[in-house]
Amino acid sequence: MLSGRRVVLGVTGGIAAYKAVEVCRRLVDAGVHVVPVMTAGAEHFIGRTTLSALASEPVQTSLWTETSPIPHTLLGQQADLILIVPATARLIGAYAAGLSTDLLTNVLLATRAPVVICPAMHTEMWEHPAVQHNLATLRQRGVYVVEPDEGRLAGGDIGRGRLAAPERILAEVERVLGPRDLSGLHVVVSAGGTREPIDAVRVIANRSSGKQGYAIAAEALSRGATVSIVSTVDLPVPCGAVVVRVDTAAQMHTAIAALADDADIIVMAAAVADFRPVAAVDGKIKKEAGVPQIVLEPTPDILAALGANKPAGQTLVGFAAETSDLLANAQSKLHRKQLDLIVANDVSLPGVGFEHDTNAVTLVCADGHVSTVALTDKRAIARAVLDSVCRIRTGNDSAG
Ligand code: C5P
């Protein structure tokens, strides 16, 4: 599966750099064309000659070569994947901040290829809030992170921060370079929580962060789809997605309706308000006027409308945030809204749903297939959701 693919292998300056040599050798054995790039720090740990001898071409270290005036754009454009082994805290921080300080950071900013980073560092550095924050930013942008293992570190300490085993790194490269099973398809994802105005300053809102919707968008992009996000939040936009920014349920309805006819897959990950004030008051309601009576009316059920008018071949996915009777509520919603798949989560559980970086879900398909995904990061949930979508679509194709 890897044969003939082109991977830029970035090596940064950590003691685990020597293990990048083994990763390089295994990639080459698998038929990958490996383009090695080393940072100045990496050269303190391994020699260029070693990596040049094992990779598919000589190591590059500098932006300032005479043979190619723009090595960073060429390397980034031609790569099928960028793999960083090991990724130091410095590299992770520079990449998250968008700083181009050397050839490798330039390549990272100049590429549209998927990026896999394999952090390795001492436990204290790995657990530092700045490092974790930077990793969260990168994950949100669609970067794949191969988490370090726990084990013996340089200097004899034991803890998390040890570079993942080469097998795990190779498996991730294979997975990311795996089948582009959404290629040629248009995926529309809604994300965030709607905000319904009460007056000029107040809104009825909810706790949705939009992170799950953006993770689905990033995953769909990496699997070859064209992606539109209808969003109420300003998260980093996954590379290549088009974002339509909205606020209220009515605006979201209009934006999604405009995209729906052309969509192969619609994932309604947004938390849409069920009720809104009948009319927003002009200006600010004054406290002195006493407790206001806010009269509510139902919002349009976007998903139900999409389900009722679904074009042939479209796959419709809804979400169900529940606090009890998860499966029964999800199944009833699936049928009522004429969905192909519903992603149900119990948002009363720790680490699940709104605002978290993690989620745990039950996937209920219209064909009766039910599966669960235990607590994991939202990108992994996105992968499971789109795996189910592909399974449903393949079933439909073979049936038709
Ligand atoms: O019925 P409930 O609001 O729990 O359904 C949740 C699903 O329906 C979510 O996918 C949400 O995006 C969608 N929804 C909608 N329009 C609404 C309310 C919910 O599309 N007005």
Short mmCIF file of C-alpha atoms and ligand atoms in Angstrom, two decimals:
data_model
loop_
_atom_site.label_atom_id
_atom_site.label_comp_id
_atom_site.label_asym_id
_atom_site.label_seq_id
_atom_site.Cartn_x
_atom_site.Cartn_y
_atom_site.Cartn_z
CA MET A 1 0.00 0.00 0.00
CA LEU A 2 2.95 2.32 0.70
CA SER A 3 4.87 1.44 -2.42
CA GLY A 4 5.54 4.39 -4.70
CA ARG A 5 4.43 6.98 -2.14
CA ARG A 6 6.64 9.97 -1.37
CA VAL A 7 7.24 10.81 2.28
CA VAL A 8 9.27 13.72 3.65
CA LEU A 9 10.86 12.37 6.83
CA GLY A 10 11.66 15.29 9.15
CA VAL A 11 14.09 14.55 11.95
CA THR A 12 14.43 17.03 14.83
CA GLY A 13 16.92 17.31 17.66
CA GLY A 14 15.95 14.83 20.33
CA ILE A 15 17.78 11.76 21.56
CA ALA A 16 15.13 9.63 19.80
CA ALA A 17 16.52 10.91 16.47
CA TYR A 18 18.54 7.69 16.22
CA LYS A 19 15.24 5.78 16.01
CA ALA A 20 14.26 7.80 12.93
CA VAL A 21 16.97 5.85 11.12
CA GLU A 22 15.06 2.61 11.75
CA VAL A 23 11.75 4.23 10.66
CA CYS A 24 13.49 5.44 7.48
CA ARG A 25 14.83 1.97 6.72
CA ARG A 26 11.40 0.37 7.19
CA LEU A 27 9.72 2.95 4.95
CA VAL A 28 12.27 2.36 2.20
CA ASP A 29 11.82 -1.41 2.59
CA ALA A 30 8.07 -0.86 2.09
CA GLY A 31 8.76 0.85 -1.25
CA VAL A 32 8.38 4.46 -0.03
CA HIS A 33 10.47 7.21 -1.60
CA VAL A 34 11.88 8.84 1.54
CA VAL A 35 13.03 12.47 1.34
CA PRO A 36 15.01 13.18 4.54
CA VAL A 37 15.12 16.63 6.14
CA MET A 38 17.11 17.25 9.32
CA THR A 39 17.09 20.24 11.65
CA ALA A 40 20.29 21.70 13.05
CA GLY A 41 19.41 20.09 16.40
CA ALA A 42 19.07 16.65 14.81
CA GLU A 43 22.65 16.88 13.59
CA HIS A 44 23.82 16.82 17.21
CA PHE A 45 22.34 13.34 17.53
CA ILE A 46 22.84 11.58 14.19
CA GLY A 47 25.08 12.16 11.22
CA ARG A 48 23.74 13.18 7.83
CA THR A 49 25.65 10.35 6.22
CA THR A 50 23.67 7.72 8.10
CA LEU A 51 20.28 9.03 6.98
CA SER A 52 21.45 9.87 3.46
CA ALA A 53 22.73 6.32 3.05
CA LEU A 54 19.43 4.76 4.08
CA ALA A 55 16.90 7.23 2.58
CA SER A 56 16.00 7.58 -1.10
CA GLU A 57 17.97 10.80 -1.57
CA PRO A 58 20.54 12.88 0.33
CA VAL A 59 19.53 14.70 3.50
CA GLN A 60 18.48 18.35 3.15
CA THR A 61 19.01 20.75 6.02
CA SER A 62 18.88 24.25 4.64
CA LEU A 63 16.59 26.65 2.83
CA TRP A 64 19.62 28.19 1.24
CA THR A 65 20.72 25.72 -1.42
CA GLU A 66 21.93 26.65 -4.86
CA THR A 67 20.40 23.64 -6.61
CA SER A 68 16.81 24.58 -5.76
CA PRO A 69 15.78 28.17 -5.02
CA ILE A 70 12.56 27.12 -3.24
CA PRO A 71 13.18 23.71 -1.66
CA HIS A 72 10.45 24.10 0.98
CA THR A 73 7.59 24.57 -1.50
CA LEU A 74 8.81 21.80 -3.78
CA LEU A 75 9.26 19.32 -0.95
CA GLY A 76 5.85 20.23 0.51
CA GLN A 77 4.03 20.11 -2.84
CA GLN A 78 5.49 16.83 -4.02
CA ALA A 79 5.00 14.91 -0.77
CA ASP A 80 2.16 12.47 -0.16
CA LEU A 81 2.85 12.80 3.56
CA ILE A 82 5.16 14.61 5.97
CA LEU A 83 6.35 12.49 8.90
CA ILE A 84 8.26 14.01 11.82
CA VAL A 85 10.30 11.55 13.92
CA PRO A 86 10.93 12.63 16.61
CA ALA A 87 8.97 15.87 17.04
CA THR A 88 10.52 18.00 19.77
CA ALA A 89 8.61 20.54 21.89
CA ARG A 90 10.34 23.26 19.83
CA LEU A 91 9.13 21.86 16.52
CA ILE A 92 5.60 21.37 17.87
CA GLY A 93 5.53 24.94 19.23
CA ALA A 94 6.89 26.51 16.05
CA TYR A 95 4.46 24.54 13.87
CA ALA A 96 1.47 25.42 16.08
CA ALA A 97 2.47 29.10 16.02
CA GLY A 98 3.04 29.08 12.26
CA LEU A 99 6.70 30.04 12.57
CA SER A 100 9.05 29.21 9.73
CA THR A 101 12.51 29.13 11.25
CA ASP A 102 14.26 26.46 9.20
CA LEU A 103 13.73 24.17 6.22
CA LEU A 104 11.52 21.70 8.09
CA THR A 105 9.12 24.30 9.54
CA ASN A 106 8.95 25.91 6.08
CA VAL A 107 8.00 22.57 4.53
CA LEU A 108 5.31 22.08 7.18
CA LEU A 109 3.76 25.47 6.41
CA ALA A 110 4.06 25.07 2.66
CA THR A 111 2.38 21.67 2.35
CA ARG A 112 -1.17 20.50 1.88
CA ALA A 113 -0.19 16.87 2.41
CA PRO A 114 -1.24 15.14 5.62
CA VAL A 115 1.24 15.53 8.47
CA VAL A 116 2.06 12.88 11.08
CA ILE A 117 4.12 13.95 14.08
CA CYS A 118 5.67 11.60 16.61
CA PRO A 119 6.54 13.56 19.75
CA ALA A 120 9.32 12.39 22.04
CA MET A 121 10.55 14.29 25.07
CA HIS A 122 10.90 14.10 28.82
CA THR A 123 7.67 13.58 30.76
CA GLU A 124 7.81 17.08 32.31
CA MET A 125 8.03 18.66 28.87
CA TRP A 126 5.36 16.35 27.41
CA GLU A 127 2.95 17.26 30.23
CA HIS A 128 3.67 20.99 30.10
CA PRO A 129 0.42 22.88 29.38
CA ALA A 130 2.09 24.83 26.56
CA VAL A 131 3.10 21.63 24.76
CA GLN A 132 -0.33 20.05 25.27
CA HIS A 133 -2.02 23.26 24.09
CA ASN A 134 0.12 23.32 20.95
CA LEU A 135 -0.67 19.66 20.27
CA ALA A 136 -4.40 20.34 20.70
CA THR A 137 -4.10 23.18 18.17
CA LEU A 138 -2.31 20.93 15.69
CA ARG A 139 -4.83 18.12 16.16
CA GLN A 140 -7.65 20.56 15.50
CA ARG A 141 -5.96 21.52 12.26
CA GLY A 142 -5.93 17.89 11.19
CA VAL A 143 -2.36 16.95 12.11
CA TYR A 144 -2.03 13.31 13.18
CA VAL A 145 -0.20 12.79 16.46
CA VAL A 146 1.36 9.43 17.30
CA GLU A 147 1.34 9.64 21.09
CA PRO A 148 4.60 8.75 22.84
CA ASP A 149 4.82 5.58 24.90
CA GLU A 150 5.52 5.26 28.56
CA GLY A 151 8.90 3.76 29.36
CA ARG A 152 12.54 4.37 29.99
CA LEU A 153 13.72 7.82 28.88
CA ALA A 154 17.18 9.21 28.27
CA GLY A 155 18.95 9.63 31.61
CA GLY A 156 17.18 6.61 33.09
CA ASP A 157 13.88 8.22 34.14
CA ILE A 158 10.70 6.30 33.54
CA GLY A 159 7.58 8.05 32.26
CA ARG A 160 5.56 9.09 29.22
CA GLY A 161 7.52 10.69 26.42
CA ARG A 162 9.35 7.79 24.81
CA LEU A 163 9.02 7.79 21.02
CA ALA A 164 6.32 5.39 19.79
CA ALA A 165 7.64 2.08 18.49
CA PRO A 166 8.48 2.04 14.75
CA GLU A 167 5.63 -0.46 14.13
CA ARG A 168 3.10 2.05 15.51
CA ILE A 169 4.58 4.88 13.43
CA LEU A 170 4.48 2.77 10.25
CA ALA A 171 0.89 1.70 11.00
CA GLU A 172 -0.17 5.34 11.31
CA VAL A 173 1.57 6.24 8.03
CA GLU A 174 -0.25 3.34 6.36
CA ARG A 175 -3.56 4.40 7.85
CA VAL A 176 -3.17 8.05 6.84
CA LEU A 177 -2.04 7.14 3.34
CA GLY A 178 -4.82 4.55 3.21
CA PRO A 179 -7.72 4.50 0.78
CA ARG A 180 -9.06 7.91 -0.21
CA ASP A 181 -12.56 6.51 0.20
CA LEU A 182 -14.34 9.89 0.09
CA SER A 183 -12.55 11.08 -3.01
CA GLY A 184 -14.86 12.99 -5.39
CA LEU A 185 -17.57 13.40 -2.72
CA HIS A 186 -18.87 16.65 -1.26
CA VAL A 187 -19.28 16.51 2.52
CA VAL A 188 -21.23 19.24 4.33
CA VAL A 189 -20.68 19.43 8.09
CA SER A 190 -22.44 21.73 10.55
CA ALA A 191 -20.47 22.67 13.66
CA GLY A 192 -20.94 24.62 16.88
CA GLY A 193 -24.01 25.75 18.78
CA THR A 194 -26.54 28.23 17.44
CA ARG A 195 -27.16 31.54 19.21
CA GLU A 196 -30.70 32.93 19.23
CA PRO A 197 -30.98 36.63 20.09
CA ILE A 198 -33.17 37.71 23.00
CA ASP A 199 -32.28 41.37 22.63
CA ALA A 200 -29.35 43.39 21.28
CA VAL A 201 -26.88 41.86 23.75
CA ARG A 202 -28.31 38.58 25.04
CA VAL A 203 -28.64 35.20 23.36
CA ILE A 204 -29.92 31.70 24.04
CA ALA A 205 -26.85 29.55 23.43
CA ASN A 206 -25.55 26.10 24.29
CA ARG A 207 -22.26 24.49 25.25
CA SER A 208 -21.28 23.07 21.86
CA SER A 209 -17.65 23.95 20.99
CA GLY A 210 -17.72 22.84 17.35
CA LYS A 211 -14.65 20.62 17.90
CA GLN A 212 -16.41 17.41 16.84
CA GLY A 213 -17.75 18.96 13.63
CA TYR A 214 -14.31 20.35 12.72
CA ALA A 215 -12.71 16.96 13.44
CA ILE A 216 -15.18 15.35 11.02
CA ALA A 217 -14.36 18.00 8.42
CA ALA A 218 -10.59 17.39 8.83
CA GLU A 219 -11.03 13.62 8.59
CA ALA A 220 -13.24 13.93 5.49
CA LEU A 221 -10.62 16.14 3.83
CA SER A 222 -7.85 13.68 4.57
CA ARG A 223 -9.96 10.96 2.93
CA GLY A 224 -10.23 12.97 -0.26
CA ALA A 225 -13.60 14.75 0.11
CA THR A 226 -14.45 18.32 -0.79
CA VAL A 227 -15.67 19.82 2.48
CA SER A 228 -17.99 22.68 3.41
CA ILE A 229 -18.41 23.61 7.08
CA VAL A 230 -21.44 25.60 8.22
CA SER A 231 -20.17 26.90 11.51
CA THR A 232 -21.12 29.12 14.42
CA VAL A 233 -17.57 29.11 15.81
CA ASP A 234 -14.16 30.39 14.74
CA LEU A 235 -11.92 27.36 15.10
CA PRO A 236 -8.82 26.91 12.90
CA VAL A 237 -10.11 25.91 9.45
CA PRO A 238 -8.83 22.52 8.26
CA CYS A 239 -6.71 23.08 5.16
CA GLY A 240 -8.91 23.06 2.04
CA ALA A 241 -12.34 23.38 3.74
CA VAL A 242 -14.77 26.17 2.87
CA VAL A 243 -16.49 27.73 5.87
CA VAL A 244 -19.87 29.46 5.87
CA ARG A 245 -20.16 31.42 9.12
CA VAL A 246 -23.62 31.60 10.71
CA ASP A 247 -25.10 32.39 14.09
CA THR A 248 -28.76 31.41 14.39
CA ALA A 249 -30.71 28.24 13.53
CA ALA A 250 -32.47 30.14 10.72
CA GLN A 251 -29.13 31.22 9.21
CA MET A 252 -27.78 27.68 9.52
CA HIS A 253 -30.91 26.36 7.82
CA THR A 254 -30.49 28.76 4.88
CA ALA A 255 -26.77 27.98 4.51
CA ILE A 256 -27.26 24.22 4.64
CA ALA A 257 -30.26 24.30 2.31
CA ALA A 258 -28.07 26.12 -0.24
CA LEU A 259 -25.46 23.34 -0.08
CA ALA A 260 -27.73 20.31 0.39
CA ASP A 261 -28.66 19.49 -3.21
CA ASP A 262 -24.99 19.22 -4.13
CA ALA A 263 -23.96 17.25 -1.02
CA ASP A 264 -23.19 13.52 -1.06
CA ILE A 265 -22.90 13.38 2.72
CA ILE A 266 -24.36 15.77 5.31
CA VAL A 267 -23.25 15.52 8.92
CA MET A 268 -25.29 17.67 11.31
CA ALA A 269 -22.85 17.83 14.20
CA ALA A 270 -24.08 21.26 15.30
CA ALA A 271 -26.19 21.71 18.41
CA VAL A 272 -29.11 23.63 16.96
CA ALA A 273 -31.44 25.44 19.36
CA ASP A 274 -34.88 23.83 19.54
CA PHE A 275 -36.54 27.08 20.63
CA ARG A 276 -35.91 30.77 19.97
CA PRO A 277 -37.54 33.99 21.14
CA VAL A 278 -40.48 34.84 18.89
CA ALA A 279 -38.92 38.25 18.24
CA ALA A 280 -35.65 39.72 19.45
CA VAL A 281 -36.18 42.97 21.34
CA ASP A 282 -34.57 46.01 19.71
CA GLY A 283 -31.88 47.42 22.01
CA LYS A 284 -31.14 46.05 25.49
CA ILE A 285 -33.94 44.93 27.84
CA LYS A 286 -33.56 47.11 30.97
CA LYS A 287 -33.27 45.42 34.35
CA GLU A 288 -35.42 48.15 35.88
CA ALA A 289 -38.39 47.05 33.71
CA GLY A 290 -38.64 43.85 35.80
CA VAL A 291 -38.26 40.18 34.88
CA PRO A 292 -39.09 39.91 31.16
CA GLN A 293 -41.48 37.32 29.78
CA ILE A 294 -39.58 35.77 26.87
CA VAL A 295 -41.98 33.96 24.57
CA LEU A 296 -40.35 31.14 22.61
CA GLU A 297 -41.23 29.39 19.37
CA PRO A 298 -39.75 26.26 17.78
CA THR A 299 -36.86 26.65 15.36
CA PRO A 300 -36.99 24.84 12.02
CA ASP A 301 -35.71 21.27 12.40
CA ILE A 302 -33.01 21.42 9.74
CA LEU A 303 -32.21 17.74 9.87
CA ALA A 304 -35.83 16.61 9.66
CA ALA A 305 -36.31 18.87 6.62
CA LEU A 306 -33.19 17.40 5.00
CA GLY A 307 -34.44 13.88 5.76
CA ALA A 308 -37.85 14.61 4.21
CA ASN A 309 -36.27 15.93 0.99
CA LYS A 310 -33.22 13.71 0.72
CA PRO A 311 -31.96 13.27 -2.86
CA ALA A 312 -31.13 9.73 -3.98
CA GLY A 313 -27.63 8.67 -3.00
CA GLN A 314 -27.22 11.24 -0.22
CA THR A 315 -26.15 10.01 3.21
CA LEU A 316 -27.58 11.92 6.14
CA VAL A 317 -25.98 11.81 9.58
CA GLY A 318 -27.41 13.35 12.75
CA PHE A 319 -26.14 13.68 16.28
CA ALA A 320 -28.08 13.01 19.46
CA ALA A 321 -26.79 14.53 22.67
CA GLU A 322 -28.65 12.72 25.42
CA THR A 323 -28.52 12.50 29.19
CA SER A 324 -30.61 9.29 29.53
CA ASP A 325 -32.03 6.39 27.45
CA LEU A 326 -29.30 6.90 24.86
CA LEU A 327 -30.13 4.07 22.48
CA ALA A 328 -33.94 4.41 22.56
CA ASN A 329 -33.79 8.19 22.02
CA ALA A 330 -31.23 7.81 19.24
CA GLN A 331 -33.26 5.15 17.44
CA SER A 332 -36.44 7.18 17.63
CA LYS A 333 -34.61 10.28 16.29
CA LEU A 334 -33.04 8.23 13.49
CA HIS A 335 -36.47 7.09 12.25
CA ARG A 336 -38.31 10.34 12.89
CA LYS A 337 -35.77 12.40 10.95
CA GLN A 338 -35.23 9.73 8.24
CA LEU A 339 -31.48 9.51 8.80
CA ASP A 340 -28.97 6.93 7.61
CA LEU A 341 -26.88 7.19 10.75
CA ILE A 342 -27.15 8.81 14.15
CA VAL A 343 -24.18 9.46 16.44
CA ALA A 344 -25.44 9.38 20.01
CA ASN A 345 -23.50 10.47 23.05
CA ASP A 346 -24.36 10.64 26.73
CA VAL A 347 -23.21 14.17 27.53
CA SER A 348 -23.68 13.61 31.28
CA LEU A 349 -20.59 11.33 31.34
CA PRO A 350 -17.15 12.77 32.18
CA GLY A 351 -15.08 13.71 29.11
CA VAL A 352 -17.99 13.19 26.70
CA GLY A 353 -19.36 15.69 24.20
CA PHE A 354 -19.66 19.44 24.63
CA GLU A 355 -16.44 21.44 25.16
CA HIS A 356 -14.21 18.37 25.64
CA ASP A 357 -11.45 17.23 23.29
CA THR A 358 -12.74 13.70 23.76
CA ASN A 359 -16.01 11.91 23.11
CA ALA A 360 -17.60 8.47 23.44
CA VAL A 361 -20.41 7.53 21.08
CA THR A 362 -22.89 4.91 19.96
CA LEU A 363 -23.36 4.73 16.19
CA VAL A 364 -26.84 3.61 15.16
CA CYS A 365 -27.43 2.95 11.45
CA ALA A 366 -30.78 2.75 9.67
CA ASP A 367 -29.85 -0.77 8.52
CA GLY A 368 -29.87 -1.87 12.18
CA HIS A 369 -26.08 -1.88 12.65
CA VAL A 370 -25.10 -0.56 16.11
CA SER A 371 -21.53 -0.03 17.36
CA THR A 372 -19.89 1.87 20.18
CA VAL A 373 -16.67 3.86 20.36
CA ALA A 374 -15.18 4.19 23.87
CA LEU A 375 -13.78 7.50 25.14
CA THR A 376 -11.19 8.78 22.68
CA ASP A 377 -10.18 12.00 20.92
CA LYS A 378 -12.68 13.61 18.58
CA ARG A 379 -10.59 12.84 15.49
CA ALA A 380 -10.84 9.11 16.24
CA ILE A 381 -14.61 9.53 16.66
CA ALA A 382 -14.68 11.33 13.30
CA ARG A 383 -12.85 8.38 11.73
CA ALA A 384 -15.39 5.91 13.13
CA VAL A 385 -18.32 8.05 11.93
CA LEU A 386 -16.93 8.27 8.40
CA ASP A 387 -16.04 4.54 8.40
CA SER A 388 -19.74 3.89 9.12
CA VAL A 389 -20.80 6.32 6.39
CA CYS A 390 -18.56 4.52 3.88
CA ARG A 391 -19.92 1.14 4.97
CA ILE A 392 -23.50 2.39 4.51
CA ARG A 393 -22.70 3.88 1.09
CA THR A 394 -20.91 0.75 -0.14
CA GLY A 395 -23.91 -1.33 0.99
CA ASN A 396 -26.23 1.02 -0.90
CA ASP A 397 -24.07 0.85 -4.03
CA SER A 398 -23.90 -2.92 -4.05
CA ALA A 399 -27.66 -3.11 -3.40
CA GLY A 400 -28.31 -0.77 -6.31
O1 C5P B 1 -33.94 16.43 18.16
P1 C5P B 1 -32.56 16.82 18.53
O2 C5P B 1 -32.36 18.31 18.61
O3 C5P B 1 -31.98 16.13 19.73
O4 C5P B 1 -31.69 16.28 17.29
C1 C5P B 1 -30.33 16.47 17.20
C2 C5P B 1 -29.91 16.45 15.76
O5 C5P B 1 -30.80 17.26 15.00
C3 C5P B 1 -28.55 17.06 15.57
O6 C5P B 1 -27.91 16.43 14.48
C4 C5P B 1 -28.85 18.52 15.25
O7 C5P B 1 -27.84 19.10 14.46
C5 C5P B 1 -30.15 18.40 14.48
N1 C5P B 1 -31.08 19.53 14.66
C6 C5P B 1 -31.45 20.29 13.57
N2 C5P B 1 -32.33 21.33 13.71
C7 C5P B 1 -32.86 21.61 14.91
C8 C5P B 1 -32.52 20.83 16.02
C9 C5P B 1 -31.63 19.80 15.88
O8 C5P B 1 -30.95 20.04 12.48
N3 C5P B 1 -33.70 22.61 15.02
#
